[in-house]
Coordinates of C-alpha atoms and ligand atoms in Angstrom, one line a residue:
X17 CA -29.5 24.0 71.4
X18 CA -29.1 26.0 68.1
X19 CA -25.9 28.2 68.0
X20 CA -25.9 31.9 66.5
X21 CA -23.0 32.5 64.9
X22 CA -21.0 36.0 64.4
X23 CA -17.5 37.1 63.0
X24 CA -15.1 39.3 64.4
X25 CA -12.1 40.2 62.3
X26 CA -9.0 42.0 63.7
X27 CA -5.5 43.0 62.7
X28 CA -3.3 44.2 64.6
X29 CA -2.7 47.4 62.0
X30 CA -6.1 48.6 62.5
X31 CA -6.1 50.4 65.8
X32 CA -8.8 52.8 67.9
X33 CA -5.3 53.8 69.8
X34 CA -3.5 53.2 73.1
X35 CA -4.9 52.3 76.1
X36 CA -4.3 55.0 79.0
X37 CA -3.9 52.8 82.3
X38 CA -6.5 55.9 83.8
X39 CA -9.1 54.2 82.3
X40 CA -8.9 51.5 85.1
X41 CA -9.9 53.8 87.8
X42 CA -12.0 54.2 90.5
X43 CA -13.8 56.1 93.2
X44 CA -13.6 57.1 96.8
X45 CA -16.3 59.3 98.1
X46 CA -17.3 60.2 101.5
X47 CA -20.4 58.3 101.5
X48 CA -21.9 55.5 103.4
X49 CA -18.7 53.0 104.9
X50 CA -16.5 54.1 101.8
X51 CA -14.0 55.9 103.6
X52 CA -14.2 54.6 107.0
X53 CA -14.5 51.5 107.7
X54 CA -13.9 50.7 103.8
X55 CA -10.5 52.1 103.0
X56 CA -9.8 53.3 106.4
X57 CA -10.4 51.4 109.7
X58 CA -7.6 51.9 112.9
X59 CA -8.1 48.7 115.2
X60 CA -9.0 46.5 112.1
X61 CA -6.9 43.4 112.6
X62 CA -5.0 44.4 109.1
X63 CA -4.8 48.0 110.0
X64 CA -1.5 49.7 108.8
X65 CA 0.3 52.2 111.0
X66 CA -2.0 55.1 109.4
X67 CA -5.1 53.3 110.4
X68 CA -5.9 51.8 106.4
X69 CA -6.7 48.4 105.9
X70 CA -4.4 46.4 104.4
X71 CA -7.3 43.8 102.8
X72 CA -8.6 46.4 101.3
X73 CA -5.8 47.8 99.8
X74 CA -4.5 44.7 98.8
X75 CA -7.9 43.8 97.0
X76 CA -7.2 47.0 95.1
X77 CA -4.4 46.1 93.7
X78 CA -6.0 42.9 92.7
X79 CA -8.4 44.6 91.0
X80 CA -5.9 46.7 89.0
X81 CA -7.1 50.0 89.8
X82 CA -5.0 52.7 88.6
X83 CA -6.5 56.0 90.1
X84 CA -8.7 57.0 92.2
X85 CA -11.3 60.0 92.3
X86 CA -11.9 61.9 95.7
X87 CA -13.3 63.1 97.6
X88 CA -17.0 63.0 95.8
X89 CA -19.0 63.2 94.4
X90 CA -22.3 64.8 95.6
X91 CA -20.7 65.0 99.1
X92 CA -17.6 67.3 97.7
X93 CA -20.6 70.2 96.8
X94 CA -20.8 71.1 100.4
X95 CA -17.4 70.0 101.4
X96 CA -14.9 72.6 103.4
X97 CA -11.7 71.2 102.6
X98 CA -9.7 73.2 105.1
X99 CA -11.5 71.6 108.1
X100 CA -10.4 67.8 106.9
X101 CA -6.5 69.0 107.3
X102 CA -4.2 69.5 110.3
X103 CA -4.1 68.1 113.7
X104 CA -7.2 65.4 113.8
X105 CA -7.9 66.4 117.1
X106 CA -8.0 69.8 116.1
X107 CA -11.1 68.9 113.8
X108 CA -14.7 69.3 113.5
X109 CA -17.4 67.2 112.6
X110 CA -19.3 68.2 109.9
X111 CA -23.0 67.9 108.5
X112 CA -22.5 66.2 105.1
X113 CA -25.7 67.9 103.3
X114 CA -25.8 65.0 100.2
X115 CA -25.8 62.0 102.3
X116 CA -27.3 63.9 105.8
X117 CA -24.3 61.9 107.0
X118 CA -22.1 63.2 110.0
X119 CA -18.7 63.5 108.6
X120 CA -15.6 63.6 111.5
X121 CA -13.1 64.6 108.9
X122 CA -10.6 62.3 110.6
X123 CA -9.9 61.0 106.9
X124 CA -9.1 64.6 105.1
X125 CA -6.7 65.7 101.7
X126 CA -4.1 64.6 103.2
X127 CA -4.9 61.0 104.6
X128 CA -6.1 60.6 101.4
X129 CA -3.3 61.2 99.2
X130 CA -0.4 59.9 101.4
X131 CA -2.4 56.9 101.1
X132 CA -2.8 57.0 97.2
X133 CA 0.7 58.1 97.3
X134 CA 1.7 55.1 99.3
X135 CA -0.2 52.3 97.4
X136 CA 1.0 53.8 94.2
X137 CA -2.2 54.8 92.9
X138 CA -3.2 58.2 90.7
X139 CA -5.3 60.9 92.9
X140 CA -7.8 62.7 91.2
X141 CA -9.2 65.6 93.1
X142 CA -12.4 67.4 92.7
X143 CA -13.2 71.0 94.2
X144 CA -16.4 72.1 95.6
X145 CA -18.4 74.4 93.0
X146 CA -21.4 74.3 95.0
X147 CA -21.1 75.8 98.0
X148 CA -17.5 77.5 97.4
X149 CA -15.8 78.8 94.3
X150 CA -12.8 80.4 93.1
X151 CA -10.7 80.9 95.8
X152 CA -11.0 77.3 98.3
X153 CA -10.4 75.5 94.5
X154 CA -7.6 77.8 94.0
X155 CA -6.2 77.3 97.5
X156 CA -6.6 73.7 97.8
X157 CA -4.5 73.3 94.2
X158 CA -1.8 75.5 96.1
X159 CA -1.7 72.9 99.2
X160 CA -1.7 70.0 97.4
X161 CA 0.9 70.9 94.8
X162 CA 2.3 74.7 95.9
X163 CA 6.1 75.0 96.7
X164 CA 6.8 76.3 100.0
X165 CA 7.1 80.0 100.3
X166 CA 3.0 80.9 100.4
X167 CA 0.1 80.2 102.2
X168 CA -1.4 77.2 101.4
X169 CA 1.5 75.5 100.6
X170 CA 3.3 76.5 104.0
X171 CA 0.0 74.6 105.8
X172 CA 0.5 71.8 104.1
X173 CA 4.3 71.6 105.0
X174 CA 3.0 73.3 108.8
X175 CA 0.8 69.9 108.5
X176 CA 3.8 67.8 107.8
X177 CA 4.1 67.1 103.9
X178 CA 7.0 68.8 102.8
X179 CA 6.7 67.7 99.0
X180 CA 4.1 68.6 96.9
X181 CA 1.9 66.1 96.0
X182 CA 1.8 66.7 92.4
X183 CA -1.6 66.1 92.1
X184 CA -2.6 66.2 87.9
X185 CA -6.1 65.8 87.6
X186 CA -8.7 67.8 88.8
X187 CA -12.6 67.9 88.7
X188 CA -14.1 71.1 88.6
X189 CA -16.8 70.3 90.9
X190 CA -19.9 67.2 90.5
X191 CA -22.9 66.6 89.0
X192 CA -23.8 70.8 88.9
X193 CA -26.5 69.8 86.4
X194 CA -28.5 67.6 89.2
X195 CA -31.7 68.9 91.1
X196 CA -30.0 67.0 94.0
X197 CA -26.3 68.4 94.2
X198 CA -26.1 71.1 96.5
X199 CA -25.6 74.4 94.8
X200 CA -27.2 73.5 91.4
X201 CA -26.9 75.7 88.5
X202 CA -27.5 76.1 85.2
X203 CA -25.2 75.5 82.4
X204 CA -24.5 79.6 82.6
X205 CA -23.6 79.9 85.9
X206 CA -21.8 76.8 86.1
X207 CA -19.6 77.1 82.9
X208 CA -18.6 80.9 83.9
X209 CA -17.9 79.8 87.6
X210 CA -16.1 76.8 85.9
X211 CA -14.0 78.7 83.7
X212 CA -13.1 81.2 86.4
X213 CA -12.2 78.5 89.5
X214 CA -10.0 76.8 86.6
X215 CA -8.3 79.5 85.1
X216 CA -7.4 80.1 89.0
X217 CA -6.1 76.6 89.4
X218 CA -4.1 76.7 86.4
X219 CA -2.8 80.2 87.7
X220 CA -1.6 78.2 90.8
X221 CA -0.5 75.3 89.0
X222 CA 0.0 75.3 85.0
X223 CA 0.7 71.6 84.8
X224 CA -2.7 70.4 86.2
X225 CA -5.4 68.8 83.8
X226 CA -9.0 70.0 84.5
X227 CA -12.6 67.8 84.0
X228 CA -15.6 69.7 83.6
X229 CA -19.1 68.7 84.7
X230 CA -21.1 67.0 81.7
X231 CA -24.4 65.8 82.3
X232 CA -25.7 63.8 84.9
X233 CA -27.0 60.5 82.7
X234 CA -28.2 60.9 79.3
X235 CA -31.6 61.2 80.4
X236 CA -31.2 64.4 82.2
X237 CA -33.6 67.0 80.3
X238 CA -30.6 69.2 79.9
X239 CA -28.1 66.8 77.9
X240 CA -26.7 68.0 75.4
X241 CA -27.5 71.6 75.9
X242 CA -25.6 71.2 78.8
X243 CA -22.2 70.0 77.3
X244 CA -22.3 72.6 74.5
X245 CA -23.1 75.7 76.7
X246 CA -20.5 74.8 79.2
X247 CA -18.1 74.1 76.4
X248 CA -18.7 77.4 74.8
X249 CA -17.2 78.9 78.3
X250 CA -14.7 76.3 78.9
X251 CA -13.2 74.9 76.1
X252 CA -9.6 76.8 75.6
X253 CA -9.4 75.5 79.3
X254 CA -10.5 72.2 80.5
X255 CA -8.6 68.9 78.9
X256 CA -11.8 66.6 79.6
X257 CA -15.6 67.0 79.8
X258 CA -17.0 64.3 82.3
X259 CA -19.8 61.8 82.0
X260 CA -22.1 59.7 84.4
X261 CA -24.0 56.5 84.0
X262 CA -25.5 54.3 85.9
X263 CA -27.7 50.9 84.6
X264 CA -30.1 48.5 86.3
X265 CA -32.0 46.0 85.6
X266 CA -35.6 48.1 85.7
X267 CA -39.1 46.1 85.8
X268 CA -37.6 42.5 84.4
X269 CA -36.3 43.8 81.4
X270 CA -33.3 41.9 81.1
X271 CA -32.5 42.3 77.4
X272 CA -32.6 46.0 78.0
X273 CA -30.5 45.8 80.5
X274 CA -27.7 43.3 79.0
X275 CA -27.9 46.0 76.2
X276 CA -26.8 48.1 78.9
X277 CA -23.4 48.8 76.7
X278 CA -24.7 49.8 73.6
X279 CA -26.3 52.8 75.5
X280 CA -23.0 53.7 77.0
X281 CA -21.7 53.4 73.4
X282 CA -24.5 55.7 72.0
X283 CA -23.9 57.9 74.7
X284 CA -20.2 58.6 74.5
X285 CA -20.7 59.3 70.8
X286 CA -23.0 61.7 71.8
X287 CA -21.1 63.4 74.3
X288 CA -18.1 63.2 71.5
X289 CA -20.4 65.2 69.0
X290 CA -21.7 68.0 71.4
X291 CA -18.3 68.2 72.1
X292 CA -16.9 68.8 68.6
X293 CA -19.7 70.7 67.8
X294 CA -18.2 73.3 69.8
X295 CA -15.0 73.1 68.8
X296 CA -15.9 72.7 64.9
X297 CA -17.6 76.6 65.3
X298 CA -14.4 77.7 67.4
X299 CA -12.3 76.1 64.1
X300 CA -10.3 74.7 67.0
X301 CA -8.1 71.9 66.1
X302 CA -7.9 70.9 70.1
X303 CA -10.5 67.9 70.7
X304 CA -11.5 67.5 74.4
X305 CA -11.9 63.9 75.8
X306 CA -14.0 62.4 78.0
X307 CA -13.5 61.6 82.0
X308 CA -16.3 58.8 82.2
X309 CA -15.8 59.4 86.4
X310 CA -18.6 57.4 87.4
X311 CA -20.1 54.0 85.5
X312 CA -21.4 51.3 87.1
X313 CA -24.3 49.2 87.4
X314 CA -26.8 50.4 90.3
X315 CA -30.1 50.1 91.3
X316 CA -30.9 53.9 91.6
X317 CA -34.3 54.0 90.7
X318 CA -35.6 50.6 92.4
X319 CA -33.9 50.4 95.6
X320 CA -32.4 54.1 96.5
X321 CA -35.0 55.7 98.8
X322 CA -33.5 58.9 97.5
X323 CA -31.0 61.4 99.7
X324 CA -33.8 63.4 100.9
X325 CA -35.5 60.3 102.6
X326 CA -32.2 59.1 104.6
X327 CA -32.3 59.7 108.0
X328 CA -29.5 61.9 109.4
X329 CA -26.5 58.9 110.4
X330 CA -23.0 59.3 111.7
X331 CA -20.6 56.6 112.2
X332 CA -20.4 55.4 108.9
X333 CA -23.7 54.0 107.6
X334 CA -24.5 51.6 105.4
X335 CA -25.8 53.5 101.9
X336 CA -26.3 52.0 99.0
X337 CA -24.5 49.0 99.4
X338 CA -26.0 47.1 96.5
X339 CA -25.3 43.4 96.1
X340 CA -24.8 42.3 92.8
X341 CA -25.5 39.1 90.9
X342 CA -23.9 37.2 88.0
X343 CA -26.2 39.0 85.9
X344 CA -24.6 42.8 87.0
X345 CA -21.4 41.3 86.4
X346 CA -21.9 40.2 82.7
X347 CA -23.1 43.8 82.5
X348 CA -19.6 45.7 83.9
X349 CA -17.7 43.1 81.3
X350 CA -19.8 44.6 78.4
X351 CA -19.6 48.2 79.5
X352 CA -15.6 47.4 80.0
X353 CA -15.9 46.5 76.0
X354 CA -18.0 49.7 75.3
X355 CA -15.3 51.4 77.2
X356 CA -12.6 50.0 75.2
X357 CA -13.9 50.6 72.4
X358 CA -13.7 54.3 73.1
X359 CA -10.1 54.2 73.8
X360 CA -9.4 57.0 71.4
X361 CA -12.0 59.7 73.1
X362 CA -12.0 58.4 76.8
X363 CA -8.9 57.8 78.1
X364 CA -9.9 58.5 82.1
X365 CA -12.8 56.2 83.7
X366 CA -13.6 55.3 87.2
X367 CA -16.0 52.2 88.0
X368 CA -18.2 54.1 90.8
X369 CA -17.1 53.3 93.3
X370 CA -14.2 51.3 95.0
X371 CA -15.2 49.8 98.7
X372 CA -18.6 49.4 100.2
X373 CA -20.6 51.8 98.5
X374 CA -21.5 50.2 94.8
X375 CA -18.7 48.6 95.0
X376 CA -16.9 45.5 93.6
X377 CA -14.7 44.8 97.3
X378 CA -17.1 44.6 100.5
X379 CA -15.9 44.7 104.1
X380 CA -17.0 44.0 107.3
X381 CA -16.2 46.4 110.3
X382 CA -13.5 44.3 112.1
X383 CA -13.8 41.5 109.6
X384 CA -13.4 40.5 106.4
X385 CA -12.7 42.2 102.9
X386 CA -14.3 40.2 100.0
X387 CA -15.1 40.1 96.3
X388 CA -18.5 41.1 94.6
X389 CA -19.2 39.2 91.5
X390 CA -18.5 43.1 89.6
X391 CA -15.2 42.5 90.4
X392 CA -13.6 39.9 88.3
X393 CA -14.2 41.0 84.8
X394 CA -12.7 44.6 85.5
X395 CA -9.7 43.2 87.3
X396 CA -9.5 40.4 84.5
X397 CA -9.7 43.2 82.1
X398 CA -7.3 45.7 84.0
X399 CA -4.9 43.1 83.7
X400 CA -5.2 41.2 80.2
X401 CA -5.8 45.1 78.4
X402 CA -2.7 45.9 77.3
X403 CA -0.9 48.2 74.8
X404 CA -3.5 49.2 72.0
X405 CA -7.3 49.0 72.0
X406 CA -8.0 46.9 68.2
X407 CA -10.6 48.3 65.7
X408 CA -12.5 45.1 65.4
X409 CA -15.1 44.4 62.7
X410 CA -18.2 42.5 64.1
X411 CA -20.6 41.2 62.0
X412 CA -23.3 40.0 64.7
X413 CA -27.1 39.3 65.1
X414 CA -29.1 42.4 66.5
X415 CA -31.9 41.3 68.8
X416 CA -34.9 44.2 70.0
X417 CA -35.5 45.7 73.2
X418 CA -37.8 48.3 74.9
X419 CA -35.1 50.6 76.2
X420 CA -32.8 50.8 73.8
X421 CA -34.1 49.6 70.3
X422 CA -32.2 47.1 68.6
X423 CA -29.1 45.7 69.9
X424 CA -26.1 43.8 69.0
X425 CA -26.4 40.1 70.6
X426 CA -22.8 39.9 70.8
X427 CA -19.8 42.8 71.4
X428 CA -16.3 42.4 71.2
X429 CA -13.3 44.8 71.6
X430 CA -9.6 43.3 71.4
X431 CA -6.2 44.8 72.6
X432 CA -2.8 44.3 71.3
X433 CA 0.7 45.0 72.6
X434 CA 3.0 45.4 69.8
X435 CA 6.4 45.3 72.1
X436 CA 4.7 41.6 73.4
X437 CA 2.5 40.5 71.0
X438 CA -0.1 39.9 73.8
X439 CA -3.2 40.1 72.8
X440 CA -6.7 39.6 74.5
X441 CA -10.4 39.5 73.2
X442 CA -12.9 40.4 75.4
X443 CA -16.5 39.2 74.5
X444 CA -20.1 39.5 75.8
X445 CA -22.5 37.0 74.7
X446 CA -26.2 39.3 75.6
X447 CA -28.3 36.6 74.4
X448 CA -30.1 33.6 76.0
X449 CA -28.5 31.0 73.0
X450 CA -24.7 30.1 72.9
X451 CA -23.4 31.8 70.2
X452 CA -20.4 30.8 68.4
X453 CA -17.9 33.7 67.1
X454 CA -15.7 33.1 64.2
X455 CA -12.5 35.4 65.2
X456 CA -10.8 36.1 62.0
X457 CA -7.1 37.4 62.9
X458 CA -6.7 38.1 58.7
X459 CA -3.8 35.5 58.4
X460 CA -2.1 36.0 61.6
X461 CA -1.9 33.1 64.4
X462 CA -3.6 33.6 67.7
X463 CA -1.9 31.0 70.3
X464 CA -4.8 31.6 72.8
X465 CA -3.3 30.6 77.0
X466 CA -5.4 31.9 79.2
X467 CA -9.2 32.4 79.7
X468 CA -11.8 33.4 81.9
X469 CA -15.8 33.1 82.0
X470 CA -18.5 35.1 84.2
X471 CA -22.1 33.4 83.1
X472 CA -25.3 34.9 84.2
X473 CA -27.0 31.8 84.8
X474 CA -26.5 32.1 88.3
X475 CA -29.2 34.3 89.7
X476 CA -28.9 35.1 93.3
X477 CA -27.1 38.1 94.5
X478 CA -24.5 37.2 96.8
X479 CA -25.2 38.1 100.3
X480 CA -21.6 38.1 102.1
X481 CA -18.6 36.3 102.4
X482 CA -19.3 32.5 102.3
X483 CA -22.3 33.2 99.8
X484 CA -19.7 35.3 97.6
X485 CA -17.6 32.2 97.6
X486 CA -20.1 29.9 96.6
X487 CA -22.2 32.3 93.5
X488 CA -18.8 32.9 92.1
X489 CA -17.7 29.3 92.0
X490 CA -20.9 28.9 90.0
X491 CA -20.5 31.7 87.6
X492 CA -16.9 32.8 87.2
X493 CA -14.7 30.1 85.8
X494 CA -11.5 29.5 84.1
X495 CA -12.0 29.0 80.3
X496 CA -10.3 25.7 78.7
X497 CA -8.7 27.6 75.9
X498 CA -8.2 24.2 74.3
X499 CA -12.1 22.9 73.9
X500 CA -13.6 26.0 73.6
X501 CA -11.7 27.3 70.9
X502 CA -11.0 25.9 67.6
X503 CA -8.3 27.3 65.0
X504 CA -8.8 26.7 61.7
X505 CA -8.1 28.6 58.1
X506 CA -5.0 28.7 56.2
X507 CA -1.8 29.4 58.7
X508 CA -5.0 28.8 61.6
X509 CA -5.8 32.4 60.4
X510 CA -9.4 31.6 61.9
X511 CA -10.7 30.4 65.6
X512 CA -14.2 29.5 66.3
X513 CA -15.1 30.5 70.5
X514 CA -18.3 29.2 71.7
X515 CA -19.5 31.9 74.4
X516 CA -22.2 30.6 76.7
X517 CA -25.7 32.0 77.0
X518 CA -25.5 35.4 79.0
X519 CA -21.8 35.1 79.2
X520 CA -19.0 37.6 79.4
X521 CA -15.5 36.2 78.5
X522 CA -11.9 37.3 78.1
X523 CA -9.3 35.2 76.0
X524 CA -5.6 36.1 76.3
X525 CA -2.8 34.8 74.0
X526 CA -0.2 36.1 71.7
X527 CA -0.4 37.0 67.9
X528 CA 2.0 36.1 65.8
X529 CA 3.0 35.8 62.2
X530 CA 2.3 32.2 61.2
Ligands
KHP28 O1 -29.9 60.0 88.2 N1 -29.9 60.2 89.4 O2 -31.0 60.4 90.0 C1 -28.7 60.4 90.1 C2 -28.7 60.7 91.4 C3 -27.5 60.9 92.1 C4 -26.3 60.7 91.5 O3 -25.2 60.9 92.3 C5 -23.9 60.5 91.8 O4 -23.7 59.1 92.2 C6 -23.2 59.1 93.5 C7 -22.7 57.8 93.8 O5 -21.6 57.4 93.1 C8 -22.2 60.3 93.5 O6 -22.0 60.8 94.7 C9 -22.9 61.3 92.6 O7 -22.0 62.0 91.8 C10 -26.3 60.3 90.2 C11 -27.5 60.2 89.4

């Protein structure tokens, strides 16, 4: 087989910036068997003494998640906070308008964060801008981080938390530019109600950071108006400015969809420029960053009947519980190296979502808790991404497709920590040809130790437990750092790593000077 060839130069002097660990987050919504049965199942065999499963939160610290968004989400548009707090016998169900879901609230606020709180894990809370406003955002800031003395806050303590939970980052409302959220609005009404629900918040609680809606994908007919009217009322206020996406794999077109990162990349520059374009005619020196709060591969359009079509359900159902394949997971590698690559303008991400629903861990009611194939390269990269995200240089072939025009065949983002001298290349291979990359460390010496490999040519989607085992011994693999990389160049200032066809890889090591 021929092998393309591209170069990636990096030093460790040329940097997009630090890494914030909020980029490895993730999302709990009250959807499908996220929450119960997911995160949260009394009588489950690993059940802690609050009724959480202890697979599941042991599999998310595997995965190296580092906050979690909650509780949606189209389900928080329709969501009355108040009645998921105090006694749980005390509480009502509740029809769940986005997923026509029956919700018991038996998980509420503050199951929630005493278990984020417990598992050491970031809350990030979003308010309902749907169906409520101003005040329940204001008063549910005031429970979850009020001192005692006032209303709110004296619940929350009547309720049994006597702290505040110091809760920092707050979304102000979901997805208001979506037909399907409940209580849709334009960018008018949303950015004033926005503006006035966070001034509010901040009123309660002056140390909180505040996400504003961006659009829902970047083929919502809206983008980009959107971001720049809701800016215009918003921008003194909010910290971040969130975005959505979603890819599949849509009528075979699997080149479109392993360029699936480039249109993230494309994306997030757009958002950055609607964004500055704001600030530029404000002459505002304050630049707003972006929450990517949900990202993840999905199949949305070809096998999501659509809310409206779901059949009112309690007792957790099972919604979009998409199984994903070898392929998918090539896909989250390369959209982890799009992230990356963004380090200096997103510093808050959440891979949509954690258990269950699109989700990289899977569980059975009563029985196991187990690994999608999405899993491994964001907890390989959660884990190996470290210090400072590298400006890298890539000098790759560009290949055509229908979706996104021309494409890179091969991506590449590197981190560095300068108080270890770890570093780790992370490295997506999109075409059907092994490619080898010539990573030029500009007279430095890598000492590579540690690699892994997730290769696409594995088709089937796994199908539970024992199939999970099986796909993922054929596709996810640990890389001999030895034969598959070569050092060469004065001082080995060079080394040559053949990726596979369809391949995403990470490579770990330290950089020195030779
Ligand atoms: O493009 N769409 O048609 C589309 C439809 C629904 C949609 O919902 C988002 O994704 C859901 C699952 O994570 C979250 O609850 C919501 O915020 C996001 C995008």
């Amino acid at each position: 087989m021929t092998h393309l060839r591209a170069r990636v130069a990096l030093h460790p002097d040329f940097r997009v910036g630090p890494i914030d660990r909020r980029l490895f987050g993730s999302f709990v919504e009250h959807l499908g068997r996220a929450v119960y049965t997911g995160i949260y199942e009394p009588g489950h065999p690993t059940a802690d003494e609050h009724g959480f499963r202890r697979d599941v939160a042991e599999l998310t610290h595997e995965l190296g998640v580092t906050m979690l968004r909650y509780p949606g989400g189209n389900f928080v548009s329709n969501y009355v906070w108040e009645d998921g707090v105090g006694p749980v016998e005390d509480r009502k169900p509740f029809l769940d308008l986005a997923w026509r879901t029956v919700e018991p609230n038996t998980v509420g606020t503050d199951e929630f964060l005493r278990w984020a709180e417990r598992e050491g894990i970031e809350p990030m809370m979003a308010v309902n801008l749907g169906t409520r406003g101003v005040a329940a955002a204001a008063a549910l800031v005031e429970y979850c981080n009020g001192e005692a003395g006032t209303r709110w806050a004296d619940l929350r303590i009547a309720n049994g938390r006597a702290e505040p939970y110091g809760v920092r980052l707050w979304c102000l409302g979901n997805e208001m530019d979506g037909p399907w959220q409940i209580g849709h609005k334009d960018a008018h009404e949303y950015g004033k109600l926005a503006a006035e629900a966070g001034k509010a918040m901040k009123l309660v609680d002056p140390s909180i950071s505040l996400v504003v809606c961006g659009s829902s994908s970047m083929q919502m007919d809206t983008f980009g108006e959107w971001e720049q009217t809701v800016l215009s009322y918003t921008y003194d206020l909010v910290d971040h400015i969130s975005m959505h996406a979603y890819y599949e794999e849509l009528a075979g077109d699997r080149a479109s969809f392993l360029g699936s990162g480039t249109a993230m990349d494309r994306f997030i520059d757009r958002v950055v420029a609607s964004a500055d374009a704001v600030g530029a005619a404000r002459r505002s020196d304050k630049r707003i960053t972006i929450s990517f709060d949900e990202w993840n591969v999905w199949y949305l359009q070809s096998r999501f009947p659509g809310e409206t079509n779901l059949p009112v359900q309690r007792d957790a159902p099972r919604i979009i519980e998409d199984v994903y394949s070898a392929l998918d997971a090539v896909v989250v590698g390369d959209l982890l190296v799009t992230l990356l690559n963004h380090a200096d303008r997103v510093p808050v991400a959440a891979l949509a979502q954690l258990v269950n629903v699109i989700a990289p861990i899977m569980t059975e009611p009563d029985g196991e808790a187990w690994r999608q194939p999405t899993f491994h390269p964001f907890a390989t990269t959660a884990r190996l991404a470290r210090g400072e995200v590298l400006d890298v240089r890539v000098e790759v072939p560009t290949t055509p497709t229908r979706a996104h025009g021309d494409v890179p065949l091969v991506t590449a983002a590197a981190t560095h920590d300068p108080a270890t001298g770890a570093v780790a290349l992370f490295l997506t291979n999109r075409s059907a040809e092994p490619v080898d990359v010539d990573v030029d460390h500009l007279g430095l010496s890598i000492d590579l130790t540690e690699g892994w490999r997730m290769v696409a040519d594995h088709e089937a989607a796994v199908e539970g437990p024992a199939h999970a085992r099986k796909v993922l011994d054929a596709c996810w693999s640990a890389v001999d750092v030895a034969s598959t990389t070569r050092s060469s160049g004065a001082g080995a200032a060079r080394t040559t790593v053949t990726l596979d066809p369809e391949s995403w890889t990470a490579l770990s090591g330290t950089l020195s000077h030779a």
